[in-house]
GROMACS .gro file of C-alpha atoms in nm:
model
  282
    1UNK     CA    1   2.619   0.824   0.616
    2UNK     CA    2   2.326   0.577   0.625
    3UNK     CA    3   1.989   0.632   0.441
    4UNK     CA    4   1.660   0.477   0.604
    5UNK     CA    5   1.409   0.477   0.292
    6UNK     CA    6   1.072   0.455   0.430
    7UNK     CA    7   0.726   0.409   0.208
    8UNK     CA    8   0.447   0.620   0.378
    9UNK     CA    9   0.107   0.667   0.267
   10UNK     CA   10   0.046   0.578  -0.083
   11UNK     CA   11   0.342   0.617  -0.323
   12UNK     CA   12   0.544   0.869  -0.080
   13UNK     CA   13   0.896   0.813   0.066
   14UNK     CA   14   1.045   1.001   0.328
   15UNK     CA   15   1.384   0.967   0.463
   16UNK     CA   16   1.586   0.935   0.777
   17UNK     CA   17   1.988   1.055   0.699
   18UNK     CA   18   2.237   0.888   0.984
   19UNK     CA   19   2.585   1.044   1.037
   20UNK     CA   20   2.683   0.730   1.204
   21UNK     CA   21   3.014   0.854   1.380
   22UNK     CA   22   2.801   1.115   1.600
   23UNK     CA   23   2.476   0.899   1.543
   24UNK     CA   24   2.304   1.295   1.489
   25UNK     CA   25   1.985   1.250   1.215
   26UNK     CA   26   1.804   1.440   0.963
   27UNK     CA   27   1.478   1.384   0.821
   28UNK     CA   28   1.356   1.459   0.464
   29UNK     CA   29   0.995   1.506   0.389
   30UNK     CA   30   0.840   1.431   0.701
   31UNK     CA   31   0.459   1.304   0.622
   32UNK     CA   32   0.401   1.039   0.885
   33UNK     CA   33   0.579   1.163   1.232
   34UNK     CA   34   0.513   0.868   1.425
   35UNK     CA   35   0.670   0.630   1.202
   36UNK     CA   36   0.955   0.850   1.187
   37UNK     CA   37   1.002   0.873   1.562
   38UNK     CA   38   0.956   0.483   1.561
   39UNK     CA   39   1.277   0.440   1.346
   40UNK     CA   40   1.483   0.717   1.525
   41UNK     CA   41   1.393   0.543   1.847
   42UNK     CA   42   1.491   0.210   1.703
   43UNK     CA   43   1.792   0.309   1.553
   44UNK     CA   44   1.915   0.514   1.883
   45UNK     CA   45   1.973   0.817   1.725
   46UNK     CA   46   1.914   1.219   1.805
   47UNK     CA   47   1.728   1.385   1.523
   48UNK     CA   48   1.815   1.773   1.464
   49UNK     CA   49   1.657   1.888   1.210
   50UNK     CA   50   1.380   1.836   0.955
   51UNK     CA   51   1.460   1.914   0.544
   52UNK     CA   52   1.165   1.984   0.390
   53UNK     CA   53   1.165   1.965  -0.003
   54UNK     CA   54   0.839   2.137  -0.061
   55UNK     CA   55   0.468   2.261   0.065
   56UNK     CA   56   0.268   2.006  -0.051
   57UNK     CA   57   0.074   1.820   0.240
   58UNK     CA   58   0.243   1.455   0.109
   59UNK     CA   59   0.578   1.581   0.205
   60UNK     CA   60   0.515   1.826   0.470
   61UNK     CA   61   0.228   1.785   0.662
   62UNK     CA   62   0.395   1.583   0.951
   63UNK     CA   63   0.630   1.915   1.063
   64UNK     CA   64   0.353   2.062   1.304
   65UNK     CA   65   0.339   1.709   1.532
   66UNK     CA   66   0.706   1.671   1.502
   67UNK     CA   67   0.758   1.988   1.584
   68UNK     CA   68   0.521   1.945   1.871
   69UNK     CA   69   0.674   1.650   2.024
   70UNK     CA   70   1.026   1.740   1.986
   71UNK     CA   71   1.078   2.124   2.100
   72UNK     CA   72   1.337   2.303   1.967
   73UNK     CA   73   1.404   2.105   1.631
   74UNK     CA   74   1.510   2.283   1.307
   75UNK     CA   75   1.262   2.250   1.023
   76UNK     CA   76   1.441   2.368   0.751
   77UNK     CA   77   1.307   2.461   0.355
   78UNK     CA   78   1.303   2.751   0.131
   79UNK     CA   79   0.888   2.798   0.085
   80UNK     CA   80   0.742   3.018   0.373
   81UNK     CA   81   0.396   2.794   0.323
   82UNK     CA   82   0.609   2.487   0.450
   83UNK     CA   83   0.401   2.386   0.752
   84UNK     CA   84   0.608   2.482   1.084
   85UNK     CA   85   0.895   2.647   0.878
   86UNK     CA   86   1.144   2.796   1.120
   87UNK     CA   87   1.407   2.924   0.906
   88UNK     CA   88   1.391   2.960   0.517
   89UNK     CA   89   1.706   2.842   0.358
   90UNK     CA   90   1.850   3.023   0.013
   91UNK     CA   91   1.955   2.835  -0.288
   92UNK     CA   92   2.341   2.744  -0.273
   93UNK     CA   93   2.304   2.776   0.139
   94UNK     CA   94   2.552   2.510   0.294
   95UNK     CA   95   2.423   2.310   0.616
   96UNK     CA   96   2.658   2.065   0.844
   97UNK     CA   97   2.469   1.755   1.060
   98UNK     CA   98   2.786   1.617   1.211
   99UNK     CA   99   3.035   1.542   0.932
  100UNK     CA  100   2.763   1.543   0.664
  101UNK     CA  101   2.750   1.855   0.441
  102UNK     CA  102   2.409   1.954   0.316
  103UNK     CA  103   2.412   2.191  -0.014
  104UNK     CA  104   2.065   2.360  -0.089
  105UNK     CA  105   1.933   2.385  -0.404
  106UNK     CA  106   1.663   2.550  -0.547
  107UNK     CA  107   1.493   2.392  -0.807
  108UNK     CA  108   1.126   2.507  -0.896
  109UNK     CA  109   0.900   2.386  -1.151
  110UNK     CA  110   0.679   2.169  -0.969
  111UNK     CA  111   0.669   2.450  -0.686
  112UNK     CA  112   0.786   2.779  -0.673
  113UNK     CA  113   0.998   2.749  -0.386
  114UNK     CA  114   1.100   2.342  -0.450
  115UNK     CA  115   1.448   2.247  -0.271
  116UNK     CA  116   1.637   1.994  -0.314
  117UNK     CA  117   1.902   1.857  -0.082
  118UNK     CA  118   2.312   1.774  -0.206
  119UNK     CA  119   2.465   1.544   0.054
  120UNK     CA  120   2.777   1.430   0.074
  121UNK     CA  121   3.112   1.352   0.398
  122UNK     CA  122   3.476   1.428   0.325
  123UNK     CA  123   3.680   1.196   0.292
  124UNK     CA  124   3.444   0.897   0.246
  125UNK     CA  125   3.387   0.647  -0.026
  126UNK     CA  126   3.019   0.609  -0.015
  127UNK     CA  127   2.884   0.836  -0.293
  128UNK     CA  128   2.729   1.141  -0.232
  129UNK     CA  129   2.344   1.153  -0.199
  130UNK     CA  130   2.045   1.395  -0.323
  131UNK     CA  131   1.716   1.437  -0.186
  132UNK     CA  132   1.529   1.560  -0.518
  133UNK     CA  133   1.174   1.550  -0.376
  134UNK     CA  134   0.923   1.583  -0.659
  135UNK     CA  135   1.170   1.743  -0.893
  136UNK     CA  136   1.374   1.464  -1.016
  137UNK     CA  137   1.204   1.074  -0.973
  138UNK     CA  138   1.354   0.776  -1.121
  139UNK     CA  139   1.303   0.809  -1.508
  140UNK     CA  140   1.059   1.093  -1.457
  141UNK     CA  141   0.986   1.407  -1.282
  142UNK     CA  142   0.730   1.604  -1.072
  143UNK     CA  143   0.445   1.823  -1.292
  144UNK     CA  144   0.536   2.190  -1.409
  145UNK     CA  145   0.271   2.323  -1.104
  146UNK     CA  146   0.403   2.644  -1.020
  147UNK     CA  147   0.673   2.730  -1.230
  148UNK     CA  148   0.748   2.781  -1.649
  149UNK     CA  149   0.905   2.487  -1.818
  150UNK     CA  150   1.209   2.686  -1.871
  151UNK     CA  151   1.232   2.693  -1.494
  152UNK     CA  152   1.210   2.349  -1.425
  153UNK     CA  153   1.459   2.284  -1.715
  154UNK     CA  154   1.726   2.504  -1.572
  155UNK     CA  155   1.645   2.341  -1.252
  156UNK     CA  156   1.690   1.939  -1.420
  157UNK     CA  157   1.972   2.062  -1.600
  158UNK     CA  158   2.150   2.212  -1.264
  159UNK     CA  159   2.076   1.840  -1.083
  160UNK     CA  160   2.232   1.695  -1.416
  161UNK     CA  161   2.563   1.840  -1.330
  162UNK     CA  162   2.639   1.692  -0.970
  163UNK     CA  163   2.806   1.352  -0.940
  164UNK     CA  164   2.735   1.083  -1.169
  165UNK     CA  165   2.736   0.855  -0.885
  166UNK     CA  166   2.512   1.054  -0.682
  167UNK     CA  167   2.244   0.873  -0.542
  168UNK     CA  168   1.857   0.953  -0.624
  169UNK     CA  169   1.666   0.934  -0.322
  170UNK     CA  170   1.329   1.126  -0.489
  171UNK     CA  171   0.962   1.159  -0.319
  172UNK     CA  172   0.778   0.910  -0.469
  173UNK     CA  173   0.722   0.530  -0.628
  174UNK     CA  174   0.655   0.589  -0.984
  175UNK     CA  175   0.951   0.425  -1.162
  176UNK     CA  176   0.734   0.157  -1.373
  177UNK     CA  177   0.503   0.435  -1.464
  178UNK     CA  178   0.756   0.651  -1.562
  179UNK     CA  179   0.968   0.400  -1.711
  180UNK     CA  180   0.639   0.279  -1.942
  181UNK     CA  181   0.636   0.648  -2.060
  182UNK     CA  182   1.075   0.672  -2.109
  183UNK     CA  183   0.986   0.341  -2.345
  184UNK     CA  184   0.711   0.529  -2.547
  185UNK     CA  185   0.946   0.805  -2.602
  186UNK     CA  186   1.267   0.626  -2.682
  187UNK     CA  187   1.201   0.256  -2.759
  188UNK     CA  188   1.484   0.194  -2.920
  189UNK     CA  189   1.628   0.276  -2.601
  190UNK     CA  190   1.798  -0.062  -2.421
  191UNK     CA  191   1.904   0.115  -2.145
  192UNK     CA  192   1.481   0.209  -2.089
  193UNK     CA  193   1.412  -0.173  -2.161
  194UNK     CA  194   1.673  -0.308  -1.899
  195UNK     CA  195   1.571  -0.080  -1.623
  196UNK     CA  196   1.213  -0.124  -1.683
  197UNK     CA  197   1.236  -0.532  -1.687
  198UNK     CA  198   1.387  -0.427  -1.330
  199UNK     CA  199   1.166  -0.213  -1.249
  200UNK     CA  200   0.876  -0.510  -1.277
  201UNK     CA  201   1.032  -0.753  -1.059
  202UNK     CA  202   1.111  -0.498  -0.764
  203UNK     CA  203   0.733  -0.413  -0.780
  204UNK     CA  204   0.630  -0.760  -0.823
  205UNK     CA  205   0.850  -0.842  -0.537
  206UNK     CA  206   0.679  -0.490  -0.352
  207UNK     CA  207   1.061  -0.357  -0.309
  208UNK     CA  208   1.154  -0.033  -0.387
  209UNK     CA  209   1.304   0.143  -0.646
  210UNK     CA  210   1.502   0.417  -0.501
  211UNK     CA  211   1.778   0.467  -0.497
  212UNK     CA  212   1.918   0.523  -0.871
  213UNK     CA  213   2.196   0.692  -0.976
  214UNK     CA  214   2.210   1.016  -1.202
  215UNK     CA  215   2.438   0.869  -1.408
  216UNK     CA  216   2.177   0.634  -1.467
  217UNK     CA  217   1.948   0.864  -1.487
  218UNK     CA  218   2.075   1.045  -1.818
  219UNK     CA  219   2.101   0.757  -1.965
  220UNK     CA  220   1.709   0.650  -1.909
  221UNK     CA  221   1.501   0.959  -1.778
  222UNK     CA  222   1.370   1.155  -2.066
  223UNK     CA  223   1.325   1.478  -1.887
  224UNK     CA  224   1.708   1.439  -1.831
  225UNK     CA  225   1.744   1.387  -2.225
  226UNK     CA  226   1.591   1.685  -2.413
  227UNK     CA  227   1.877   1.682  -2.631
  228UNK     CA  228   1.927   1.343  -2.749
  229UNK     CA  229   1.726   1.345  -3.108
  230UNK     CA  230   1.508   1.067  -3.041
  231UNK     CA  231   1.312   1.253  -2.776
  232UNK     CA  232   1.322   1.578  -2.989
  233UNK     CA  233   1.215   1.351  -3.236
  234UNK     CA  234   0.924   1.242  -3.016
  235UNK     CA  235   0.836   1.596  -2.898
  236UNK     CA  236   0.843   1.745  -3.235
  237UNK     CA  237   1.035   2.022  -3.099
  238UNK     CA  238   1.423   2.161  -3.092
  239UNK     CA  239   1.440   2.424  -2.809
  240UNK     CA  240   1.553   2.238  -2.424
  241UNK     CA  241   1.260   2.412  -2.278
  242UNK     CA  242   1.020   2.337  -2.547
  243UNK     CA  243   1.117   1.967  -2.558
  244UNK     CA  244   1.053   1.967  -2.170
  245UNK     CA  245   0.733   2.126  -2.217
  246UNK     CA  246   0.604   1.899  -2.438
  247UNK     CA  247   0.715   1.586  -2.266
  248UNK     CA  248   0.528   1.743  -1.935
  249UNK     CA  249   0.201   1.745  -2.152
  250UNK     CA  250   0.241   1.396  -2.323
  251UNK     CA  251   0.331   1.196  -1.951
  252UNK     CA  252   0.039   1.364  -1.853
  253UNK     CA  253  -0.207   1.254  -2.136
  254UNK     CA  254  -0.014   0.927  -2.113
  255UNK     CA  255  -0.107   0.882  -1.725
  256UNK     CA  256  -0.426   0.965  -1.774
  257UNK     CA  257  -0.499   0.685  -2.062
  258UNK     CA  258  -0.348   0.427  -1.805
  259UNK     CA  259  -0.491   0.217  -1.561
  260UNK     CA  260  -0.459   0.288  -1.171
  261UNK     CA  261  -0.174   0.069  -1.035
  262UNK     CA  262  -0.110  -0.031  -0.681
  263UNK     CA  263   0.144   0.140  -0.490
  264UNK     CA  264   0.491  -0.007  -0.419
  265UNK     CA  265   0.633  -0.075  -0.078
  266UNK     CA  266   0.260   0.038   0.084
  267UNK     CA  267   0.322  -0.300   0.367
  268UNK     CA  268   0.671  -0.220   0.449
  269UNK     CA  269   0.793   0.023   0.729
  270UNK     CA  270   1.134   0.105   0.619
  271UNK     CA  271   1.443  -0.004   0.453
  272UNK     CA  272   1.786   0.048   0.509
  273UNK     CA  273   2.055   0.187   0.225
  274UNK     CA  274   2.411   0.197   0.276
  275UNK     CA  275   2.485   0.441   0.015
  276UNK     CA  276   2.710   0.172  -0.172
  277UNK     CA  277   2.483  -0.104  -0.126
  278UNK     CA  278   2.306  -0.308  -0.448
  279UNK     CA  279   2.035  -0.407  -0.172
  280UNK     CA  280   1.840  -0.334   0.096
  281UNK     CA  281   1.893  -0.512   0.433
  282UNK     CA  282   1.777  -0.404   0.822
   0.00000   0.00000   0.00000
């Protein structure tokens, strides 16, 4: 299984998924078609099927021109407003592209009808990888939009039990951001301070930060850490849900006090993962 991360608009990623035996391809979160069809050209591969994570225009709003120029492909989600939808998948639904197995999850909070994607081969020693859209980003998550914040806690705490060495492959660039806001909440934390002083040269270098880990992830990502005591501390509040709600309100406050930053990765048109890779390489 290869990953092809590639930046699109401002802060967006979407993602090209290779099962290299059969050389059969999925997309995830088409916003850009073109560019897509670009990379599947260059990397001689057939694409099948399109996984869309949510509604929102930023993630789906390439599906009707994809759809267009390639007849008959699946686009796949579990939101009926998902532009193009032609079949709407149910949470714990198992797909198969090749020898790559696809478990759906639903995981609302930032949408009603947010899916993310479980991927992972038999057999294989590259870790397994999930497509988390806007409901899991490194050290942060997507805003409470559509959904209660005991929703989108059941949801985070669901993701928290795949894999440790799952890798993150979320919907958009705002690690520093987020990782500014982990360090307000814990800053005693030195697992926030090493990933942030990484997180500074990757965007001072305009590389990417995906993908993390989720093992990583707990030990960083405050949404992911309602009940460690310094964020309840932080929060003021005891309750999973009401810690979660809470840190929703003060990331918010906290991104609106900030100054705008420029994107990461805006210049470049994709990179290429191997799942057990440290770096990216075409």
């Amino acid at each position: 299984m290869k990953v092809k991360v590639i930046p699109v608009l401002e802060d967006n990623y979407m993602y090209l998924v290779i099962e290299e035996l059969t050389r059969e391809a999925v997309a995830v979160d088409v916003a850009v078609p073109k560019r897509l069809l670009e990379i599947v050209g260059r990397e001689g591969v057939s694409l099948t099927a399109v996984l869309t994570t949510h509604h929102h225009w930023d993630h789906a709003r390439g599906n009707p021109e994809l759809a267009r120029l390639r007849p008959g492909l699946a686009v796949l989600g579990a939101d009926e407003r998902i532009f193009s939808l032609t079949r709407r998948l149910a949470h714990g639904e198992e797909l198969r592209f090749g020898a790559i197995h696809v478990r759906c999850l639903l995981t609302p909070g930032h949408t009603a009808g947010h899916m993310s994607y479980f991927l992972w081969e038999d057999d294989c020693p590259d870790p397994p990888a999930l497509f988390s859209g806007d409901a899991l980003s490194v050290a942060g998550c997507g805003s409470c939009l559509e959904g209660s914040a005991q929703q989108m806690y059941q949801s985070l705490a669901e993701l928290g039990t795949l894999p440790p060495e799952t890798k993150v492959f979320c919907g958009h660039e705002h690690t520093l951001s987020n990782l500014e806001f982990a360090q307000k909440v814990e800053p005693c934390n030195d697992h926030v301070r090493a990933k942030l002083s990484w997180a500074k040269k990757r965007d001072e270098d305009d590389v990417p930060t995906v993908p993390s880990t989720l093992g990583e992830e707990r030990l960083y990502n405050p949404f992911l850490r309602v009940a460690e005591e310094p964020v309840r501390k932080f929060t003021g509040k005891a309750v999973p849900a009401d810690v979660l709600e809470t840190l929703c309100k003060e990331r918010a406050r906290f991104e609106q006090a900030g100054e705008p930053r420029q994107p990461q990765a805006r210049a470049l048109l994709a990179l290429q993962w191997g799942l057990l890779s440290a770096a990216p390489h075409e």
